[in-house]
Amino acid sequence: MEALPHLKNFTEVAEREIMTSGHVACPGCGAALAMRLALKTLGRDTILVIPACCWAVIDGPFPYSAAGVPVFQVAFETAAISAGAIRYGLDATGKKGINVVAWAGDGGTFDIGFGQLSAAAERNDDIIYVCYDNEAYMNTGIQRSSATPWGAWTTTTPGADFKRERKKNLLEIMAAHRIPYGATTTVAYPDDLVRKFRRAMSVEGFRLIHIFSPCPPGHKALEKDSILESRYAVESRVFPLYEVEDGTHYTLSMDPPKRPVDDYLNLQGRFRHLTDEQRAYIQQTVDEEWARLMHRMKVGEAIGG
Amino acid sequence: MPLMAASLGDMTVNKTGSWRNVEPHHVEQVAPCASHCPAGNDVVMFVTLAAEGRYEDAWRVLAATTPFPGTCGRVCPHPCESECNRTQLGGAVNIHSIERFLGDKFRNSPPEMPKASHTHKRIAVVGSGPAGLSCAYQLALAGHGVTVFEAHPQPGGMLRVGIPDYRLPSEVLDAEIARITDLGVEIITDTRVGVDVQFGKLMDKFDAVFVAVGFTSSRPLGAEGDEGDGVLPGIEVLRRINLGLPDEVGDQPLVVGGGNTAMDAARSMLRRGKKVSVMYRRTRHEMPAIAEEIEELLTEGIEITFLATPVEVLREDGRVTGVRCIRMELGEPDESGRRRPVPVEDSEYTIECNSVITAIGETSDLSFLPDEIKAKTSWNIPADELGRTFEPKLFAGGDVADGAGTVTAAIGYGRKAAAAIDAHLTGRELPTDAATSPSLRDRTDHVVPFEELNTAYFEDKPRFEPESQPVDERIKSFDEVRGSYSEEELLAEARRCFSCGSCPACDNCFIFCPDAAITHVKGDPFKLYIVDTEYCKGCGICAAECPRACIVMKAVR
Amino acid sequence: MQKILTGNESAAWGAMCAMAQVVSAYPITPQTTIIEELANLVAKGMLKAEFIKVESEHSAMAGCIGAQAAGARTFTATSAQGLALMHEMLHWAALGRLPVVMANVNRAMAPGWSIWTDQNDSLAQRDTGWLQYYCESNQEVLDTVIQAYKVAEAVDLPVMLVLDAFFLSHTYEAVDIPGQERTLGYLPPYKPSIYLDVNEPHAFGGIVPQDVYMEFRYKMQLAMDQALEEADKADEEFNRMFGRGYGLIERYHSDDAETILVTAGTATSTARVVIDDLRARGRSVGLLKIRLFRPFPAQLVREALAGCRRVAVLDRNICVGMGGIFAQEIRSALYHQPPERRPHIHGYIVGLGGRDIIPEVIEQIADDAEKRTVDDGRMIWIGLKD
Ligand SMILES: Cc1cc2nc3c(=O)[nH]c(=O)nc-3n(C[C@H](O)[C@H](O)[C@H](O)COP(=O)(O)OP(=O)(O)OC[C@H]3O[C@@H](n4cnc5c(N)ncnc54)[C@H](O)[C@@H]3O)c2cc1C
Ligand SMILES: Cc1ncc(C[n+]2csc(CCOP(=O)(O)OP(=O)(O)O)c2C)c(N)n1
Ligand SMILES: [Mg+2]
C-alpha cells in the first residue's frame, strides 16, 4: 500500500509552533493566524509589543499568554515608541540578536498611534512594526478607523451613513519616510508572509509589515471564508502585495489574474448595502490605486532604487 | 503572585474546543476518475506517484488492478478523463497517456509482483481476451493454477484480433501477455472449447471455470443480397489483417456502421491502399465509436455518409457492384436514449462499391455450451458483478456477461471475478471494494465534484497531447499513430492532477489553522494530521482551504 | 567635584552620576536645558546612554517604560503640558512597576500660556502611583535624582522629583557632584526583578479579570508603605556617604513654635529667612518643609505639627473647588489626633503662575494665621488683585 506523495502548497512555513492554542481570538480570526505564522518565522528570540487592540485580548488574560515569547502590552497609541524603546533598552544593556516587534491593529497604527509611528520611522528605530489590518476598531466592537474602506458599514458608519472616506495608504506614507523596508502581505499567502518577515529580519532599522487580516464578525463574513477573503483582496487588487525598499524601490510580489472587486465585496456583509454604482466607484478607485502603484514602481526603476 | 500582571503560563489551559458546533474530519473521498474507471484503477495514486517521478511505485499501483497498462493506455476510451475535474481548468488530465507511459516504461523489464503461495486449486478460463487474462492474472497472483483456452492461434481476444496494430502494436500486447504467462498462467491456443475440448470436461476437471468468450459473432446487415461473396463482417476482416492473412476485400469497400469495428475496418482498408468509405444511419453525435477514433478517421480523409443505410447489395454475376441505400432521419429516442433513425420515403439512391464490410454490432456465440447450461443463457451468460452465475463453480465475465464493450470493463470484470473465485475456492473473505483499492484515512463514498475543490491551489495549465504521426505518413502503414510522452511531458501532465479526495499532505489545514489545532502525526504515512479537539473552534478554514475536499465539517454531537 | 550649575543642569548631572542608560525626553520650557545638558553629556561621552529623541512627552514616558521593561535604567524630564500629556503613561509606569525616574519642572498649566512656576502640574499626577519629591536647592535636585533611583529600584515604583521653574531651573548655585564612581558605591547597577527576557518569556500587562485587579493595587500600596522606609534609609545612607541629608520632611525652628508654616519647593528658602527674622522679633513661629509628598510621610508630619497651636500651609497650587492640596493632605494627616493635639490648620493659596512669594507675603501669612481664632477650613487667597 502506497502513501500518496506529499505535495506542499507552501514550503516556507516552519514546523515549529510558538504561539499556543487556547487563545481567545474569534473562530476564523485572520489576526490570530497572522501571528501564528509570523512567530513561526520570527522564532523565540522575539519580544512582542502589543498595544490596545484585539490581540491585547487574544493573547489571554492574566496569568496566561498564548504568544510563547515575551509580550509587552502597551497603551493604544504607543506601539512604535514602546518597541523602539525596548530596542534602546536592549542596546543599552548589551543584549543582541532579538527581534523587537510591534504588533498593532489598524486603529493603533493609522489613527491614534500615527504620530508615534511616524516618529519611530523617522528615527529609523530598529524594529519590525506590524500592522494587522482588519479595517476597523474591532476590539471595541467595529467602529470605523481611517483604514476602513470607502463604502463599509461599521457601528459608527451605520446605514445610509456608510463610510464615505477612502482608506489611507499606509505603506505609501511610510515609504515617504524612506524606511529601509516596507511590505504588504496577507494570510492567504503564507509563503509570502514568511518571506517578508524573513526579509524584514535581515534588514536593520525601521521595517513595516502591513498585513491584511480578515475579521469574520467585523466584516460580516463567514468564519471559513477568511482565507478566501484575503485571497480575493489580493486578486481583486484591493490589497496588492508588494515591497518597498528605502522608500523608493517597489517590487510587486505577485500579479494574479485580476478579479472583479465585486467578488471580494460579495463575501462581506459590511458591503451588502452598496448599489451597483457604488460598487463601480470602488472598482474605479481600486484601479486608480493600482495604476498609481504601477507608476511608483516604474519611477523606482527609473531612478535605480 | 507577581508584582504586576505578568503571565505565568500559556493559554493551553483554555480549552477552546468547547466553542465549536461543527468540526473537521480528515477523510478520503472518491475521485471521479477512479469512480469511473471500470478496471478499478487507483488513478489518483498512480498519477501522483508518476508526478513525483516514482515510476515503479506508480506502475505497481496500476499492476495491482490491471495487467494491461500499456494496452489500456492506448485503447481505453478513458471515461476517467471524461469525468476528470480538471476538465474545467485546462482540460482533463491526460490519464491514458500517463498510463501508457508507465506501461511502456516497464514493458520489457517489469518489476516482479509478489505472488501468494500455491493453493493447488486449478481454474480453467475460456477465452484469452482482457476479461479472461485479467482474471487469470489475479488468480495467479493469488497462488492458483490457471489454464486459459483460446480458439485463436494467438492470445489476447479482441486486443489481438480486433484492434489493429496502428492503435495497439502487437509487441505491446505480447509483452503484457508474457508477464501473465511468466506468472505461471498456461495459455492453450488454437483450442476451441466445444470443438477441441468439451465444456463439461472443464467443469469436471477444474475447480472452477471462468467463461470470457466475448462477442465473436457479427450481426447480419439485414439488407437484400447481403449473403454471399463480397459482404464480410468487420471483425472477420480485422481478424485476417491482425493474423497476417489476405483480407479478401475488393479495392473499393463500403463499411457500414458507426462503432469501433467500423472505424478500425475502414482505417485498415485505407492502409491497405483501398478506396474506402463509411456509411452510418444516424449522425456523428450518435456514433458509438470512441470519439478520437472518429476524429482520426476523418483526418485521414475517410468520408462518412451519415443518415443513410443500405437496403440492397447490388451484384453483377454475383460480384458486388454497389449498394442501394435509403436516407434516414432521426425520430423519437429509442431505449438506448439515442434518437431512432427512420427511413425517409422515396429517398433511395445508389452508390458504387465492390465489397461491403458490416460492422453494425457483435454478439456472443454460446454454441459451445452444453444444452443444459445454454438453456439458462440468453444473448449473454447472466452473472452478477463478481461473475457468479447460476452454477457455483461457473463464473463468467467480460463482454459475454455484460456486453459493456470496453477493454477496461473486461479487465475490471475479470479482476472481480477472480476475487469471487478465490473466495469460493479458499473460503477467504471476499474483499470489499474499499479493501481492493487501498485507503489511507476514513473513507466516504462521496464522489468529489469540481465545486468542492479549492482551485486556488491549482494552476490553469492546458492539457498536453502527445504528437501523432503526420497523416500522410501514417496511412501508408500499420505503424502506431499516436506518440507517447517524454519524461518531461509526463511529469508536467501528471502534476496537473488535482488528486480529488486524496490528501497528499499539502499542509494547508496545518498552515491555515488560526488556533494551531491541527498537528502533524509523525511517522505514520497514512494518518497525516490530527485535529486537536481540545482547541479546534470549528471555524472551517481547514475544510474551505483543503484543495482536494479531504476535510468534511460535521456537526458536533 | 564642585560646579556652578543651574537646577536643570543639576538634574542632568544627577542622572549622569546615576548612570541612566536610556534617556527619553522632549523639550518644554522651563525643562529644556535639562535635556540639552543630557544631550551634551551623552555627546561628550560622559554619560553612556541611549538618547531617544521622541516626538512628544507621551512618547518620552512610553520610551522610558519600554526601555525600563527591557532592563535599562531610564531618565526623563518634563513640565506642565508635557507632564499632563504623559498622564496615561504615568499610570502605565506605576502599575507596570517600572522604576523610572523623572524630573518635573513645576510650571503653571495653560491656558493662557504661563511658563512660570506653580505646583498644579505635578500635583495633578498625585494619584498615578508615583513617588514625588519637592526640591529646594540645586544640590538637593542632584542628590534627589540619585536617591530617587535608590528608592525606586528598591520598591519597583517610579519617582518624580520636582523643582520650581526658574527659581531653581535657571538659577545657578555651586553644586557638589559625586561623580559616577562614587555614586556607584551608593547606587549599584539596576537589576530588574522581572523584565522582557526571551529566555524566560512573560507577557506583561494582559487583561486582568475583576477578581485579581485589586490585589495589584494593594501591592502598590504596600510598596508605597515600604517606600517611606526606603526613602528614609536612602537619605541616611546618602548622608553617611556624601555628608548631605534632607530628611523626608525638615523641621526648622518648629519644635517649640506656636505657629508653624508649611512649605514645599523654593518658597521654603524664603520662609527660612522670614522665620529667622520673626524669631529674632520674638515671635513663636517655625517651619515645616515637605520634601517627600508621595508617599505622604503622615506620621512625621503629625509628630512635627501635633504640639503647635496653628499651622499655616502655603500652597502654590489650587485644587479648584476644595483648596490647597498640601493643606488638605495635612488636615487629613492630623484628623486622627486627639483634639488637644490637633492644631488649627489654615490654608493659603500663594504664588500661582510664578508670582513671587516674597518675604512680606510670608510674614503676612504668619500674621494672618496668628490672628485667626477659629479653624473654619476656608481657603485663604493671598495678594489677589481686584
Ligand atoms: C474492432 C474492435 C475494436 C475495439 N476497440 C476498442 C477500443 O479501442 N477500446 C475498448 O475499450 N474496447 C474496444 N473494443 C471492445 C473490446 O475489445 C472488448 O469489449 C473486449 O475485448 C472484451 O473482452 P472479453 O475478454 O470479454 O472478450 P474478447 O476480447 O472478445 O475475447 C474473447 C476471446 O474468447 C475467445 N473465444 C471465444 N469463444 C471461444 C471458445 N469457444 N473457446 C475458446 N476461446 C473462445 C475468442 O477467440 C477471444 O479471443 C473493440 C472491439 C472490436 C471488435
Ligand atoms: C487611549 C485609548 N483610547 C481608546 C481605547 C479603546 N480601544 C481599545 S482597542 C481600540 C480599537 C483598536 O482597534 P485596532 O487598532 O484596529 O485593533 P483591533 O481591535 O481592530 O484589532 C480602542 C478604540 C484605548 N484602549 N486607549
Ligand atoms: Mg482593527
PDB file of N, CA and C and ligand atoms in Angstrom, chain B residues 75-77 126-132 149-152 156-159 161-163 167 191-194 212-216 235 238 260-261 264 290 293 362 365 368 397-400 404-408 410, ligand 1:
ATOM      1  N   VAL B  75      -5.891   2.016 -25.847  1.00  0.00           N
ATOM      2  CA  VAL B  75      -7.202   1.763 -26.444  1.00  0.00           C
ATOM      3  C   VAL B  75      -8.392   2.097 -25.553  1.00  0.00           C
ATOM      4  N   CYS B  76      -8.113   2.361 -24.299  1.00  0.00           N
ATOM      5  CA  CYS B  76      -9.255   2.627 -23.408  1.00  0.00           C
ATOM      6  C   CYS B  76      -9.896   3.961 -23.777  1.00  0.00           C
ATOM      7  N   PRO B  77     -11.217   3.994 -23.865  1.00  0.00           N
ATOM      8  CA  PRO B  77     -11.893   5.284 -24.152  1.00  0.00           C
ATOM      9  C   PRO B  77     -11.847   6.241 -22.959  1.00  0.00           C
ATOM     10  N   VAL B 126     -11.980 -19.743 -20.188  1.00  0.00           N
ATOM     11  CA  VAL B 126     -12.304 -19.918 -21.596  1.00  0.00           C
ATOM     12  C   VAL B 126     -12.282 -18.549 -22.269  1.00  0.00           C
ATOM     13  N   GLY B 127     -11.328 -18.358 -23.136  1.00  0.00           N
ATOM     14  CA  GLY B 127     -11.199 -17.077 -23.844  1.00  0.00           C
ATOM     15  C   GLY B 127     -10.055 -16.268 -23.252  1.00  0.00           C
ATOM     16  N   SER B 128      -9.148 -15.807 -24.128  1.00  0.00           N
ATOM     17  CA  SER B 128      -7.979 -15.071 -23.666  1.00  0.00           C
ATOM     18  C   SER B 128      -8.076 -13.591 -23.982  1.00  0.00           C
ATOM     19  N   GLY B 129      -9.285 -13.076 -23.973  1.00  0.00           N
ATOM     20  CA  GLY B 129      -9.455 -11.614 -24.096  1.00  0.00           C
ATOM     21  C   GLY B 129      -9.080 -10.949 -22.776  1.00  0.00           C
ATOM     22  N   PRO B 130      -9.253  -9.667 -22.709  1.00  0.00           N
ATOM     23  CA  PRO B 130      -8.867  -8.954 -21.489  1.00  0.00           C
ATOM     24  C   PRO B 130      -9.578  -9.457 -20.239  1.00  0.00           C
ATOM     25  N   ALA B 131     -10.805  -9.889 -20.353  1.00  0.00           N
ATOM     26  CA  ALA B 131     -11.506 -10.398 -19.174  1.00  0.00           C
ATOM     27  C   ALA B 131     -10.848 -11.679 -18.689  1.00  0.00           C
ATOM     28  N   GLY B 132     -10.640 -12.600 -19.640  1.00  0.00           N
ATOM     29  CA  GLY B 132     -10.049 -13.881 -19.272  1.00  0.00           C
ATOM     30  C   GLY B 132      -8.651 -13.707 -18.706  1.00  0.00           C
ATOM     31  N   PHE B 149      -7.977 -21.363 -22.274  1.00  0.00           N
ATOM     32  CA  PHE B 149      -8.226 -21.978 -23.576  1.00  0.00           C
ATOM     33  C   PHE B 149      -8.635 -20.913 -24.579  1.00  0.00           C
ATOM     34  N   GLU B 150      -7.940 -20.905 -25.694  1.00  0.00           N
ATOM     35  CA  GLU B 150      -8.200 -19.866 -26.686  1.00  0.00           C
ATOM     36  C   GLU B 150      -8.344 -20.500 -28.070  1.00  0.00           C
ATOM     37  N   ALA B 151      -9.415 -20.127 -28.751  1.00  0.00           N
ATOM     38  CA  ALA B 151      -9.692 -20.708 -30.074  1.00  0.00           C
ATOM     39  C   ALA B 151      -8.714 -20.210 -31.120  1.00  0.00           C
ATOM     40  N   HIS B 152      -8.308 -18.931 -30.972  1.00  0.00           N
ATOM     41  CA  HIS B 152      -7.410 -18.351 -31.966  1.00  0.00           C
ATOM     42  C   HIS B 152      -5.989 -18.834 -31.777  1.00  0.00           C
ATOM     43  N   GLY B 156      -5.251 -13.004 -26.578  1.00  0.00           N
ATOM     44  CA  GLY B 156      -5.498 -11.556 -26.484  1.00  0.00           C
ATOM     45  C   GLY B 156      -6.916 -11.166 -26.824  1.00  0.00           C
ATOM     46  N   GLY B 157      -7.685 -12.083 -27.395  1.00  0.00           N
ATOM     47  CA  GLY B 157      -9.066 -11.734 -27.731  1.00  0.00           C
ATOM     48  C   GLY B 157      -9.095 -10.591 -28.715  1.00  0.00           C
ATOM     49  N   MET B 158     -10.021  -9.692 -28.528  1.00  0.00           N
ATOM     50  CA  MET B 158     -10.178  -8.580 -29.454  1.00  0.00           C
ATOM     51  C   MET B 158      -8.956  -7.667 -29.466  1.00  0.00           C
ATOM     52  N   LEU B 159      -8.179  -7.704 -28.401  1.00  0.00           N
ATOM     53  CA  LEU B 159      -6.942  -6.914 -28.394  1.00  0.00           C
ATOM     54  C   LEU B 159      -6.013  -7.422 -29.492  1.00  0.00           C
ATOM     55  N   VAL B 161      -7.158  -9.757 -32.161  1.00  0.00           N
ATOM     56  CA  VAL B 161      -7.737  -9.958 -33.492  1.00  0.00           C
ATOM     57  C   VAL B 161      -8.709  -8.860 -33.902  1.00  0.00           C
ATOM     58  N   GLY B 162      -8.996  -7.937 -32.971  1.00  0.00           N
ATOM     59  CA  GLY B 162      -9.916  -6.850 -33.324  1.00  0.00           C
ATOM     60  C   GLY B 162      -9.159  -5.555 -33.573  1.00  0.00           C
ATOM     61  N   ILE B 163      -8.487  -5.108 -32.571  1.00  0.00           N
ATOM     62  CA  ILE B 163      -7.853  -3.796 -32.651  1.00  0.00           C
ATOM     63  C   ILE B 163      -6.574  -3.883 -33.474  1.00  0.00           C
ATOM     64  N   ARG B 167      -3.094   1.048 -33.721  1.00  0.00           N
ATOM     65  CA  ARG B 167      -3.571   1.552 -32.427  1.00  0.00           C
ATOM     66  C   ARG B 167      -2.918   0.802 -31.283  1.00  0.00           C
ATOM     67  N   THR B 191      -7.351 -23.746 -29.593  1.00  0.00           N
ATOM     68  CA  THR B 191      -8.196 -24.758 -28.960  1.00  0.00           C
ATOM     69  C   THR B 191      -9.567 -24.167 -28.666  1.00  0.00           C
ATOM     70  N   ARG B 192     -10.526 -24.603 -29.468  1.00  0.00           N
ATOM     71  CA  ARG B 192     -11.882 -24.070 -29.286  1.00  0.00           C
ATOM     72  C   ARG B 192     -12.650 -24.989 -28.360  1.00  0.00           C
ATOM     73  N   VAL B 193     -13.088 -24.430 -27.291  1.00  0.00           N
ATOM     74  CA  VAL B 193     -13.901 -25.206 -26.354  1.00  0.00           C
ATOM     75  C   VAL B 193     -15.239 -25.505 -27.041  1.00  0.00           C
ATOM     76  N   GLY B 194     -15.691 -26.739 -26.868  1.00  0.00           N
ATOM     77  CA  GLY B 194     -16.910 -27.161 -27.563  1.00  0.00           C
ATOM     78  C   GLY B 194     -16.565 -27.911 -28.827  1.00  0.00           C
ATOM     79  N   ALA B 212     -15.111 -16.322 -20.588  1.00  0.00           N
ATOM     80  CA  ALA B 212     -14.948 -14.939 -21.057  1.00  0.00           C
ATOM     81  C   ALA B 212     -14.724 -14.971 -22.548  1.00  0.00           C
ATOM     82  N   VAL B 213     -15.763 -15.434 -23.237  1.00  0.00           N
ATOM     83  CA  VAL B 213     -15.615 -15.668 -24.669  1.00  0.00           C
ATOM     84  C   VAL B 213     -15.962 -14.458 -25.526  1.00  0.00           C
ATOM     85  N   GLY B 214     -16.372 -13.374 -24.874  1.00  0.00           N
ATOM     86  CA  GLY B 214     -16.556 -12.121 -25.611  1.00  0.00           C
ATOM     87  C   GLY B 214     -17.684 -12.168 -26.622  1.00  0.00           C
ATOM     88  N   PHE B 215     -17.658 -11.200 -27.493  1.00  0.00           N
ATOM     89  CA  PHE B 215     -18.615 -11.109 -28.596  1.00  0.00           C
ATOM     90  C   PHE B 215     -17.870 -11.433 -29.876  1.00  0.00           C
ATOM     91  N   THR B 216     -18.110 -12.619 -30.390  1.00  0.00           N
ATOM     92  CA  THR B 216     -17.324 -13.004 -31.553  1.00  0.00           C
ATOM     93  C   THR B 216     -18.149 -13.157 -32.810  1.00  0.00           C
ATOM     94  N   ILE B 235     -15.341  -7.707 -38.028  1.00  0.00           N
ATOM     95  CA  ILE B 235     -14.386  -8.384 -37.136  1.00  0.00           C
ATOM     96  C   ILE B 235     -13.627  -9.483 -37.861  1.00  0.00           C
ATOM     97  N   LEU B 238     -10.889  -7.735 -39.799  1.00  0.00           N
ATOM     98  CA  LEU B 238      -9.836  -7.329 -38.875  1.00  0.00           C
ATOM     99  C   LEU B 238      -9.040  -8.535 -38.378  1.00  0.00           C
ATOM    100  N   ASN B 260     -16.490   1.043 -33.117  1.00  0.00           N
ATOM    101  CA  ASN B 260     -15.044   0.870 -33.231  1.00  0.00           C
ATOM    102  C   ASN B 260     -14.679  -0.091 -34.359  1.00  0.00           C
ATOM    103  N   THR B 261     -15.484  -1.148 -34.522  1.00  0.00           N
ATOM    104  CA  THR B 261     -15.183  -2.113 -35.574  1.00  0.00           C
ATOM    105  C   THR B 261     -15.218  -1.426 -36.938  1.00  0.00           C
ATOM    106  N   ASP B 264     -12.140   0.854 -37.258  1.00  0.00           N
ATOM    107  CA  ASP B 264     -10.897   0.112 -37.435  1.00  0.00           C
ATOM    108  C   ASP B 264     -10.850  -0.567 -38.796  1.00  0.00           C
ATOM    109  N   ILE B 290     -15.248   5.362 -30.246  1.00  0.00           N
ATOM    110  CA  ILE B 290     -14.519   6.302 -29.399  1.00  0.00           C
ATOM    111  C   ILE B 290     -14.293   7.582 -30.204  1.00  0.00           C
ATOM    112  N   GLU B 293     -11.257   8.092 -32.286  1.00  0.00           N
ATOM    113  CA  GLU B 293     -11.150   7.234 -33.466  1.00  0.00           C
ATOM    114  C   GLU B 293     -11.857   7.889 -34.650  1.00  0.00           C
ATOM    115  N   GLU B 362     -21.819  -6.679 -32.663  1.00  0.00           N
ATOM    116  CA  GLU B 362     -21.412  -8.057 -32.453  1.00  0.00           C
ATOM    117  C   GLU B 362     -22.184  -8.628 -31.275  1.00  0.00           C
ATOM    118  N   ASP B 365     -21.299 -15.901 -29.055  1.00  0.00           N
ATOM    119  CA  ASP B 365     -21.509 -17.220 -29.671  1.00  0.00           C
ATOM    120  C   ASP B 365     -21.385 -18.248 -28.561  1.00  0.00           C
ATOM    121  N   PHE B 368     -20.899 -23.357 -27.881  1.00  0.00           N
ATOM    122  CA  PHE B 368     -20.013 -24.367 -27.278  1.00  0.00           C
ATOM    123  C   PHE B 368     -20.559 -24.917 -25.957  1.00  0.00           C
ATOM    124  N   GLY B 397     -17.583 -13.450 -17.252  1.00  0.00           N
ATOM    125  CA  GLY B 397     -17.327 -12.011 -17.194  1.00  0.00           C
ATOM    126  C   GLY B 397     -16.884 -11.469 -18.528  1.00  0.00           C
ATOM    127  N   GLY B 398     -16.745 -10.188 -18.598  1.00  0.00           N
ATOM    128  CA  GLY B 398     -16.386  -9.538 -19.848  1.00  0.00           C
ATOM    129  C   GLY B 398     -17.618  -9.347 -20.703  1.00  0.00           C
ATOM    130  N   ASP B 399     -17.371  -9.140 -21.978  1.00  0.00           N
ATOM    131  CA  ASP B 399     -18.492  -8.859 -22.884  1.00  0.00           C
ATOM    132  C   ASP B 399     -19.569  -9.921 -22.826  1.00  0.00           C
ATOM    133  N   VAL B 400     -19.161 -11.160 -22.662  1.00  0.00           N
ATOM    134  CA  VAL B 400     -20.159 -12.226 -22.700  1.00  0.00           C
ATOM    135  C   VAL B 400     -21.137 -12.134 -21.523  1.00  0.00           C
ATOM    136  N   ALA B 404     -20.438  -4.858 -22.071  1.00  0.00           N
ATOM    137  CA  ALA B 404     -20.010  -3.470 -21.859  1.00  0.00           C
ATOM    138  C   ALA B 404     -19.196  -2.955 -23.037  1.00  0.00           C
ATOM    139  N   GLY B 405     -18.470  -3.858 -23.684  1.00  0.00           N
ATOM    140  CA  GLY B 405     -17.813  -3.470 -24.919  1.00  0.00           C
ATOM    141  C   GLY B 405     -16.572  -2.622 -24.754  1.00  0.00           C
ATOM    142  N   THR B 406     -15.947  -2.630 -23.588  1.00  0.00           N
ATOM    143  CA  THR B 406     -14.666  -1.951 -23.470  1.00  0.00           C
ATOM    144  C   THR B 406     -13.656  -2.863 -22.799  1.00  0.00           C
ATOM    145  N   VAL B 407     -12.406  -2.591 -23.120  1.00  0.00           N
ATOM    146  CA  VAL B 407     -11.322  -3.389 -22.579  1.00  0.00           C
ATOM    147  C   VAL B 407     -11.258  -3.246 -21.056  1.00  0.00           C
ATOM    148  N   THR B 408     -11.368  -2.005 -20.597  1.00  0.00           N
ATOM    149  CA  THR B 408     -11.266  -1.793 -19.155  1.00  0.00           C
ATOM    150  C   THR B 408     -12.382  -2.468 -18.386  1.00  0.00           C
ATOM    151  N   ALA B 410     -13.831  -5.129 -19.208  1.00  0.00           N
ATOM    152  CA  ALA B 410     -13.495  -6.548 -19.210  1.00  0.00           C
ATOM    153  C   ALA B 410     -12.425  -6.836 -18.160  1.00  0.00           C
TER     154      ALA B 410
HETATM  155  C1  LIG D   1     -12.553  -3.965 -33.740  1.00  0.00           C
HETATM  156  C2  LIG D   1     -12.732  -3.671 -32.304  1.00  0.00           C
HETATM  157  C3  LIG D   1     -12.148  -2.558 -31.763  1.00  0.00           C
HETATM  158  C4  LIG D   1     -12.311  -2.281 -30.434  1.00  0.00           C
HETATM  159  N1  LIG D   1     -11.716  -1.189 -29.905  1.00  0.00           N
HETATM  160  C5  LIG D   1     -11.818  -0.984 -28.595  1.00  0.00           C
HETATM  161  C6  LIG D   1     -11.139   0.066 -28.014  1.00  0.00           C
HETATM  162  O1  LIG D   1     -10.465   0.820 -28.691  1.00  0.00           O
HETATM  163  N2  LIG D   1     -11.262   0.252 -26.696  1.00  0.00           N
HETATM  164  C7  LIG D   1     -12.001  -0.575 -25.907  1.00  0.00           C
HETATM  165  O2  LIG D   1     -12.037  -0.388 -24.677  1.00  0.00           O
HETATM  166  N3  LIG D   1     -12.672  -1.582 -26.438  1.00  0.00           N
HETATM  167  C8  LIG D   1     -12.600  -1.804 -27.767  1.00  0.00           C
HETATM  168  N4  LIG D   1     -13.271  -2.862 -28.304  1.00  0.00           N
HETATM  169  C9  LIG D   1     -14.084  -3.729 -27.420  1.00  0.00           C
HETATM  170  C10 LIG D   1     -13.176  -4.685 -26.631  1.00  0.00           C
HETATM  171  O3  LIG D   1     -12.165  -5.192 -27.435  1.00  0.00           O
HETATM  172  C11 LIG D   1     -13.968  -5.737 -25.996  1.00  0.00           C
HETATM  173  O4  LIG D   1     -15.037  -5.202 -25.260  1.00  0.00           O
HETATM  174  C12 LIG D   1     -13.134  -6.619 -25.125  1.00  0.00           C
HETATM  175  O5  LIG D   1     -12.079  -7.171 -25.815  1.00  0.00           O
HETATM  176  C13 LIG D   1     -13.980  -7.671 -24.454  1.00  0.00           C
HETATM  177  O6  LIG D   1     -13.131  -8.557 -23.776  1.00  0.00           O
HETATM  178  P1  LIG D   1     -13.521 -10.023 -23.460  1.00  0.00           P
HETATM  179  O7  LIG D   1     -12.361 -10.616 -22.759  1.00  0.00           O
HETATM  180  O8  LIG D   1     -14.846 -10.065 -22.795  1.00  0.00           O
HETATM  181  O9  LIG D   1     -13.723 -10.685 -24.875  1.00  0.00           O
HETATM  182  P2  LIG D   1     -12.822 -10.737 -26.157  1.00  0.00           P
HETATM  183  O10 LIG D   1     -11.766  -9.751 -26.169  1.00  0.00           O
HETATM  184  O11 LIG D   1     -13.784 -10.722 -27.243  1.00  0.00           O
HETATM  185  O12 LIG D   1     -12.114 -12.109 -26.029  1.00  0.00           O
HETATM  186  C14 LIG D   1     -12.855 -13.304 -26.121  1.00  0.00           C
HETATM  187  C15 LIG D   1     -11.892 -14.414 -26.510  1.00  0.00           C
HETATM  188  O13 LIG D   1     -12.533 -15.630 -26.348  1.00  0.00           O
HETATM  189  C16 LIG D   1     -12.173 -16.482 -27.408  1.00  0.00           C
HETATM  190  N5  LIG D   1     -13.216 -17.483 -27.563  1.00  0.00           N
HETATM  191  C17 LIG D   1     -14.487 -17.273 -27.877  1.00  0.00           C
HETATM  192  N6  LIG D   1     -15.137 -18.455 -27.880  1.00  0.00           N
HETATM  193  C18 LIG D   1     -14.237 -19.390 -27.539  1.00  0.00           C
HETATM  194  C19 LIG D   1     -14.286 -20.758 -27.347  1.00  0.00           C
HETATM  195  N7  LIG D   1     -15.434 -21.437 -27.508  1.00  0.00           N
HETATM  196  N8  LIG D   1     -13.166 -21.438 -26.992  1.00  0.00           N
HETATM  197  C20 LIG D   1     -12.002 -20.761 -26.800  1.00  0.00           C
HETATM  198  N9  LIG D   1     -11.895 -19.464 -26.976  1.00  0.00           N
HETATM  199  C21 LIG D   1     -13.022 -18.798 -27.328  1.00  0.00           C
HETATM  200  C22 LIG D   1     -12.098 -15.569 -28.579  1.00  0.00           C
HETATM  201  O14 LIG D   1     -11.301 -16.120 -29.597  1.00  0.00           O
HETATM  202  C23 LIG D   1     -11.458 -14.355 -27.944  1.00  0.00           C
HETATM  203  O15 LIG D   1     -10.062 -14.443 -28.046  1.00  0.00           O
HETATM  204  C24 LIG D   1     -13.113  -3.145 -29.639  1.00  0.00           C
HETATM  205  C25 LIG D   1     -13.722  -4.236 -30.169  1.00  0.00           C
HETATM  206  C26 LIG D   1     -13.524  -4.524 -31.514  1.00  0.00           C
HETATM  207  C27 LIG D   1     -14.170  -5.713 -32.078  1.00  0.00           C
END
